[in-house]
mmCIF file with all atom_site columns, C-alpha atoms in Angstrom:
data_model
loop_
_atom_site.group_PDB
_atom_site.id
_atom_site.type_symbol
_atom_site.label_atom_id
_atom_site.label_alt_id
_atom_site.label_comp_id
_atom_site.label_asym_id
_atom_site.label_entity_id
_atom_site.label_seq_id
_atom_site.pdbx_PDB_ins_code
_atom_site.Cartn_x
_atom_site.Cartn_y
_atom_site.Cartn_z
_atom_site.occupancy
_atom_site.B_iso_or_equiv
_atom_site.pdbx_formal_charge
_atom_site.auth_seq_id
_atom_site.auth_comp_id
_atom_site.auth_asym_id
_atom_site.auth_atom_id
_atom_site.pdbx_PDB_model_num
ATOM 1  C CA . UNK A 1 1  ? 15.285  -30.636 -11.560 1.00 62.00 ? 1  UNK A CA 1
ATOM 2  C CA . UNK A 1 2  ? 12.224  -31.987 -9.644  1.00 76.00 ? 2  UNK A CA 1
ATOM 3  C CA . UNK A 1 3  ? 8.971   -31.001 -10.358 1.00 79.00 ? 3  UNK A CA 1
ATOM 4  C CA . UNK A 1 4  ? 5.920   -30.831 -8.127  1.00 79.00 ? 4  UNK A CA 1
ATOM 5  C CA . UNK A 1 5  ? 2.451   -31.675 -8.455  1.00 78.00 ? 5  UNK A CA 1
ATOM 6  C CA . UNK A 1 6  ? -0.534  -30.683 -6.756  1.00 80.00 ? 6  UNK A CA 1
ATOM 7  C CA . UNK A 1 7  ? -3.770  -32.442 -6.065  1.00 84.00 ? 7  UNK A CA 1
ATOM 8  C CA . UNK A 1 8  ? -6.689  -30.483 -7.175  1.00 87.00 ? 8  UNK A CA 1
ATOM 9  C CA . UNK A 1 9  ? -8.836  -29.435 -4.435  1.00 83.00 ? 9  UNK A CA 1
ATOM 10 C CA . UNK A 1 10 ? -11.854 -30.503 -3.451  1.00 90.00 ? 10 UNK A CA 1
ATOM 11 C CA . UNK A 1 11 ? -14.934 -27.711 -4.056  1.00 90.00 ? 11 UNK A CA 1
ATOM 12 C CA . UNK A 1 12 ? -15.331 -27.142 -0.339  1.00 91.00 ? 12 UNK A CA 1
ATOM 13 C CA . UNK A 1 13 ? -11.672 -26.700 0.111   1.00 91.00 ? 13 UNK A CA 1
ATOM 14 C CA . UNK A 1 14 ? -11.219 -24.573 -2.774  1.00 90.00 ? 14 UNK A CA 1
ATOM 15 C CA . UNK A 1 15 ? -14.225 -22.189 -1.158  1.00 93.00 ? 15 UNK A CA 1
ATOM 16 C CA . UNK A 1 16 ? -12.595 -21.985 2.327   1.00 93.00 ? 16 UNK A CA 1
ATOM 17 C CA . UNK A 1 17 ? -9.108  -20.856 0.765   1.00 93.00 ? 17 UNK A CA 1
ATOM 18 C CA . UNK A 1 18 ? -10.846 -18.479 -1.322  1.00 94.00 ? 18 UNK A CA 1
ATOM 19 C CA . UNK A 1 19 ? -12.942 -16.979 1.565   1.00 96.00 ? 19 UNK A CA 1
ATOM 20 C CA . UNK A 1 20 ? -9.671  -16.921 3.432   1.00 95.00 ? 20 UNK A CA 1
ATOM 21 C CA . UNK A 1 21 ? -7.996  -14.903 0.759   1.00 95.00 ? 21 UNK A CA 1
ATOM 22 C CA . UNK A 1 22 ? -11.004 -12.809 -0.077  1.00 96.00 ? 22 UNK A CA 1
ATOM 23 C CA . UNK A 1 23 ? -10.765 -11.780 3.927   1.00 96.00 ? 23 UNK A CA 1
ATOM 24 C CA . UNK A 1 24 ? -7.142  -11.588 4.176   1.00 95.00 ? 24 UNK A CA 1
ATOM 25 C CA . UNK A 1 25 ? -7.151  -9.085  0.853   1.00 95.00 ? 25 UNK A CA 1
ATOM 26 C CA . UNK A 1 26 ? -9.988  -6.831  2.090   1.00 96.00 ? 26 UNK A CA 1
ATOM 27 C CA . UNK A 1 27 ? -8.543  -6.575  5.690   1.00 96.00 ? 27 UNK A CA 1
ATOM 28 C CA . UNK A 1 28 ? -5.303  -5.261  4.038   1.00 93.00 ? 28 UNK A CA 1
ATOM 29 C CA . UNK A 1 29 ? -6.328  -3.093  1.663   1.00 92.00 ? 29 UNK A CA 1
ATOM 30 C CA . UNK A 1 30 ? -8.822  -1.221  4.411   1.00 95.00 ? 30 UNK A CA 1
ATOM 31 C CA . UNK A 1 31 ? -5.681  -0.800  6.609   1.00 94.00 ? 31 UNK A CA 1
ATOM 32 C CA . UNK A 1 32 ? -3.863  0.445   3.734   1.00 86.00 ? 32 UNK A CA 1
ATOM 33 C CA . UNK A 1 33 ? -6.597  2.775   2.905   1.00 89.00 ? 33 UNK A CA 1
ATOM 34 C CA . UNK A 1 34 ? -7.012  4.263   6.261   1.00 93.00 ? 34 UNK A CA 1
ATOM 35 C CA . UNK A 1 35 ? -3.393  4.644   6.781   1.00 87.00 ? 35 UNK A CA 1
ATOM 36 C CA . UNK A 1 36 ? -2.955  6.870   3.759   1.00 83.00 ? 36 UNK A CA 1
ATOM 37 C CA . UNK A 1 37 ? -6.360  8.605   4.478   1.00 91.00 ? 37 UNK A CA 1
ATOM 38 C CA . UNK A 1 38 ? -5.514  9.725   7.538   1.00 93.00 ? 38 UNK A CA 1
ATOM 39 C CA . UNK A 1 39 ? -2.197  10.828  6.070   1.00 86.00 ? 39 UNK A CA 1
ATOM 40 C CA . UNK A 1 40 ? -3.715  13.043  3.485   1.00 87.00 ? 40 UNK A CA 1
ATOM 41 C CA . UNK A 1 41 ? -6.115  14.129  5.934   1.00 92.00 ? 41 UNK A CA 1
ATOM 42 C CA . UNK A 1 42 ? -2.854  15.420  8.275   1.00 91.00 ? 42 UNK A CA 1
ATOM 43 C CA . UNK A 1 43 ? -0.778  16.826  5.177   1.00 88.00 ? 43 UNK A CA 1
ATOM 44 C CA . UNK A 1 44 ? -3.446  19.090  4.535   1.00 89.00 ? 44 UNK A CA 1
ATOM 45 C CA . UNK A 1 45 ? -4.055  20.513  7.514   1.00 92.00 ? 45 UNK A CA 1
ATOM 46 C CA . UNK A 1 46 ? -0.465  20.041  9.907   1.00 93.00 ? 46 UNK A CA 1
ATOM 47 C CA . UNK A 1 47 ? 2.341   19.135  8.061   1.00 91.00 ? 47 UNK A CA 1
ATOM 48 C CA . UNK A 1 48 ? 2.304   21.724  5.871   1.00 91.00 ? 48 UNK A CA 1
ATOM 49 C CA . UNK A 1 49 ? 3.028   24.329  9.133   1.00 91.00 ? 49 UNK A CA 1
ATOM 50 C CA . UNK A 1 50 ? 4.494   21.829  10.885  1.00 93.00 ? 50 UNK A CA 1
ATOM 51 C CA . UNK A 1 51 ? 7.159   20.840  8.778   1.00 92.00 ? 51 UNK A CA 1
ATOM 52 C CA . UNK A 1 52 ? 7.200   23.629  6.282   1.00 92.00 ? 52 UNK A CA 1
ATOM 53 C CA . UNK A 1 53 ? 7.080   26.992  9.293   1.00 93.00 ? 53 UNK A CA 1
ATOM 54 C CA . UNK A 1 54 ? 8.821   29.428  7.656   1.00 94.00 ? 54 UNK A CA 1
ATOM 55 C CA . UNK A 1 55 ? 7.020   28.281  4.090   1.00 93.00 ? 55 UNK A CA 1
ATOM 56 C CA . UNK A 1 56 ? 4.139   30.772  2.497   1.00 95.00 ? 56 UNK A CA 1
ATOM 57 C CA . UNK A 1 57 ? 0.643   28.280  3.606   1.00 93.00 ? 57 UNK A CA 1
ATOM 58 C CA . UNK A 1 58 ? 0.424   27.306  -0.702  1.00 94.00 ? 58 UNK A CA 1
ATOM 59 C CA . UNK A 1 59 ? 3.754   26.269  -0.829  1.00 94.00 ? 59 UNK A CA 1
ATOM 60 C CA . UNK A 1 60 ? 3.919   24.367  2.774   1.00 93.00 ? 60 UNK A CA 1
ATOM 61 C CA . UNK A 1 61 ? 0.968   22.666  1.491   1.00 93.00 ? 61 UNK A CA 1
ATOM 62 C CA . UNK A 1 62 ? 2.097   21.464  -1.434  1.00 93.00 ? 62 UNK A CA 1
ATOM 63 C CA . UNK A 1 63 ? 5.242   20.448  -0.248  1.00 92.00 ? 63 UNK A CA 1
ATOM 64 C CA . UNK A 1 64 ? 3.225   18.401  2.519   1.00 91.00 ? 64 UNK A CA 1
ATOM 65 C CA . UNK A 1 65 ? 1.442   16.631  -0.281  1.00 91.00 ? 65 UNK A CA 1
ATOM 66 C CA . UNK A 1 66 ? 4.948   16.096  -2.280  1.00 90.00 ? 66 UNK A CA 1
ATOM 67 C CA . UNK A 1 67 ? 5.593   14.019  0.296   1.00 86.00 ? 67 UNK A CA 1
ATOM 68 C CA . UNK A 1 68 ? 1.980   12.213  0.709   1.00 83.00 ? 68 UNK A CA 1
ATOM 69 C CA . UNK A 1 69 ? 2.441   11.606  -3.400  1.00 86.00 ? 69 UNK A CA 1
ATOM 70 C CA . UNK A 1 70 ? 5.859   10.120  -3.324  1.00 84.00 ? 70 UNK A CA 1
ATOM 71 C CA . UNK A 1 71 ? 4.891   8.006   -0.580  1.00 78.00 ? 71 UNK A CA 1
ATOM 72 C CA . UNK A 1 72 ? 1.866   7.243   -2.351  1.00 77.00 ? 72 UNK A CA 1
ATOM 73 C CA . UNK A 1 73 ? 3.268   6.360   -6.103  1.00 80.00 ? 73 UNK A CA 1
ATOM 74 C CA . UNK A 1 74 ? 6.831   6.773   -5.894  1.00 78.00 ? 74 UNK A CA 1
ATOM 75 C CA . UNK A 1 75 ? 7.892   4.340   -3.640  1.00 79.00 ? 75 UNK A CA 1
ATOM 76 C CA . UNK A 1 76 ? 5.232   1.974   -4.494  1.00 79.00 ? 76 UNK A CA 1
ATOM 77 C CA . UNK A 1 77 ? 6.272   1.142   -7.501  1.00 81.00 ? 77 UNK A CA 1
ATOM 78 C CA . UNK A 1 78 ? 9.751   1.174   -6.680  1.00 83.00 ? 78 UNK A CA 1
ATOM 79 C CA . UNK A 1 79 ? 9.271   -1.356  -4.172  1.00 82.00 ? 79 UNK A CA 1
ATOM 80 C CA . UNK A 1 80 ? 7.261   -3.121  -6.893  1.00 82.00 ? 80 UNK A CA 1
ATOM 81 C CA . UNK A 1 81 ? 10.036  -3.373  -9.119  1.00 83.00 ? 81 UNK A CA 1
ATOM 82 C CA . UNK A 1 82 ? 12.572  -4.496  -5.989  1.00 83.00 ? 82 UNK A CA 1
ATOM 83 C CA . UNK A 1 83 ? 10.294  -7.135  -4.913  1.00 83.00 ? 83 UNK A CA 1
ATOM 84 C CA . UNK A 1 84 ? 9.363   -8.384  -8.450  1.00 80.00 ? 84 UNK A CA 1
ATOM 85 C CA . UNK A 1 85 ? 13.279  -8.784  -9.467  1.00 74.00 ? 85 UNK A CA 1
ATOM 86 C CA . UNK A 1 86 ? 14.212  -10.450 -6.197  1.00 74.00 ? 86 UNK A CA 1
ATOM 87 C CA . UNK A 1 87 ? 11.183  -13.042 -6.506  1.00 72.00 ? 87 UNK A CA 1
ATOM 88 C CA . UNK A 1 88 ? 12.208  -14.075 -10.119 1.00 71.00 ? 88 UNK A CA 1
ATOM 89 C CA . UNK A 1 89 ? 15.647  -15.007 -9.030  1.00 68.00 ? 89 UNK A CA 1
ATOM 90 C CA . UNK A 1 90 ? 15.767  -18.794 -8.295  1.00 62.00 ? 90 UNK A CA 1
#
Protein backbone atom coordinates (compact mmCIF):
# COMPACT_ATOMS: atom_id res chain seq x y z
CA UNK A 1 0.00 0.00 0.00
CA UNK A 2 1.44 3.51 -0.69
CA UNK A 3 0.75 6.26 1.32
CA UNK A 4 0.66 9.94 0.47
CA UNK A 5 1.77 12.97 2.04
CA UNK A 6 0.89 16.42 1.73
CA UNK A 7 2.84 19.59 2.20
CA UNK A 8 1.17 21.91 4.52
CA UNK A 9 0.11 25.01 2.94
CA UNK A 10 1.33 28.12 3.11
CA UNK A 11 -1.18 30.83 5.11
CA UNK A 12 -1.96 32.68 1.91
CA UNK A 13 -2.70 29.51 0.11
CA UNK A 14 -4.66 28.05 2.77
CA UNK A 15 -6.92 31.55 2.67
CA UNK A 16 -7.47 31.43 -1.14
CA UNK A 17 -8.75 27.66 -0.96
CA UNK A 18 -10.85 28.54 1.84
CA UNK A 19 -12.38 31.66 0.14
CA UNK A 20 -12.80 29.39 -2.84
CA UNK A 21 -14.75 26.89 -0.86
CA UNK A 22 -16.56 29.41 1.26
CA UNK A 23 -17.87 30.81 -2.41
CA UNK A 24 -18.34 27.58 -4.03
CA UNK A 25 -20.61 26.39 -0.76
CA UNK A 26 -22.73 29.58 -0.59
CA UNK A 27 -23.32 29.68 -4.43
CA UNK A 28 -24.76 26.11 -4.06
CA UNK A 29 -26.69 26.20 -1.29
CA UNK A 30 -28.55 29.65 -2.67
CA UNK A 31 -29.34 27.65 -5.87
CA UNK A 32 -30.52 24.90 -3.83
CA UNK A 33 -32.59 27.19 -1.80
CA UNK A 34 -34.26 28.95 -4.58
CA UNK A 35 -34.94 25.84 -6.43
CA UNK A 36 -36.99 24.35 -3.63
CA UNK A 37 -38.51 27.83 -2.82
CA UNK A 38 -39.89 28.30 -5.85
CA UNK A 39 -41.13 24.73 -5.70
CA UNK A 40 -43.06 25.20 -2.54
CA UNK A 41 -44.12 28.41 -3.76
CA UNK A 42 -45.80 26.39 -7.06
CA UNK A 43 -47.15 23.32 -4.90
CA UNK A 44 -49.16 25.62 -3.07
CA UNK A 45 -50.73 27.41 -5.44
CA UNK A 46 -50.68 25.03 -9.07
CA UNK A 47 -49.86 21.69 -8.55
CA UNK A 48 -52.29 20.97 -6.29
CA UNK A 49 -55.15 21.70 -9.33
CA UNK A 50 -52.89 20.93 -11.73
CA UNK A 51 -51.96 17.62 -10.92
CA UNK A 52 -54.57 16.71 -8.40
CA UNK A 53 -58.11 18.15 -10.82
CA UNK A 54 -60.55 16.01 -9.78
CA UNK A 55 -59.05 16.21 -5.91
CA UNK A 56 -61.21 18.34 -3.11
CA UNK A 57 -58.55 21.88 -2.99
CA UNK A 58 -57.28 20.35 0.96
CA UNK A 59 -56.48 17.19 -0.31
CA UNK A 60 -54.84 18.38 -3.84
CA UNK A 61 -52.85 20.51 -1.67
CA UNK A 62 -51.54 18.28 0.46
CA UNK A 63 -50.84 15.81 -1.94
CA UNK A 64 -48.83 18.67 -3.87
CA UNK A 65 -46.76 19.13 -0.77
CA UNK A 66 -46.35 15.10 -0.34
CA UNK A 67 -44.50 15.43 -3.14
CA UNK A 68 -42.47 18.84 -2.28
CA UNK A 69 -41.63 16.78 1.26
CA UNK A 70 -40.41 13.60 -0.27
CA UNK A 71 -38.41 15.48 -2.60
CA UNK A 72 -37.31 17.53 0.13
CA UNK A 73 -36.29 14.73 2.95
CA UNK A 74 -36.98 11.56 1.41
CA UNK A 75 -34.78 11.37 -1.28
CA UNK A 76 -32.18 13.38 0.32
CA UNK A 77 -31.23 11.21 2.60
CA UNK A 78 -31.57 8.33 0.50
CA UNK A 79 -29.18 9.65 -1.84
CA UNK A 80 -27.10 10.36 1.28
CA UNK A 81 -26.91 6.92 2.22
CA UNK A 82 -26.18 5.78 -1.73
CA UNK A 83 -23.46 8.18 -2.07
CA UNK A 84 -21.91 7.60 1.42
CA UNK A 85 -21.74 3.58 0.80
CA UNK A 86 -20.36 3.94 -2.71
CA UNK A 87 -17.54 6.49 -1.48
CA UNK A 88 -16.35 4.09 1.34
CA UNK A 89 -15.74 1.32 -1.07
CA UNK A 90 -12.03 1.34 -2.13
Amino acid sequence: MTSITYEPLSASEHSAQLRKAVIASTIGTTIEWYDFFIYGTAAGLVFGKLYFPNEAPLTATLAAFGTYFIGFIGLRYLAITAIGSAARRP
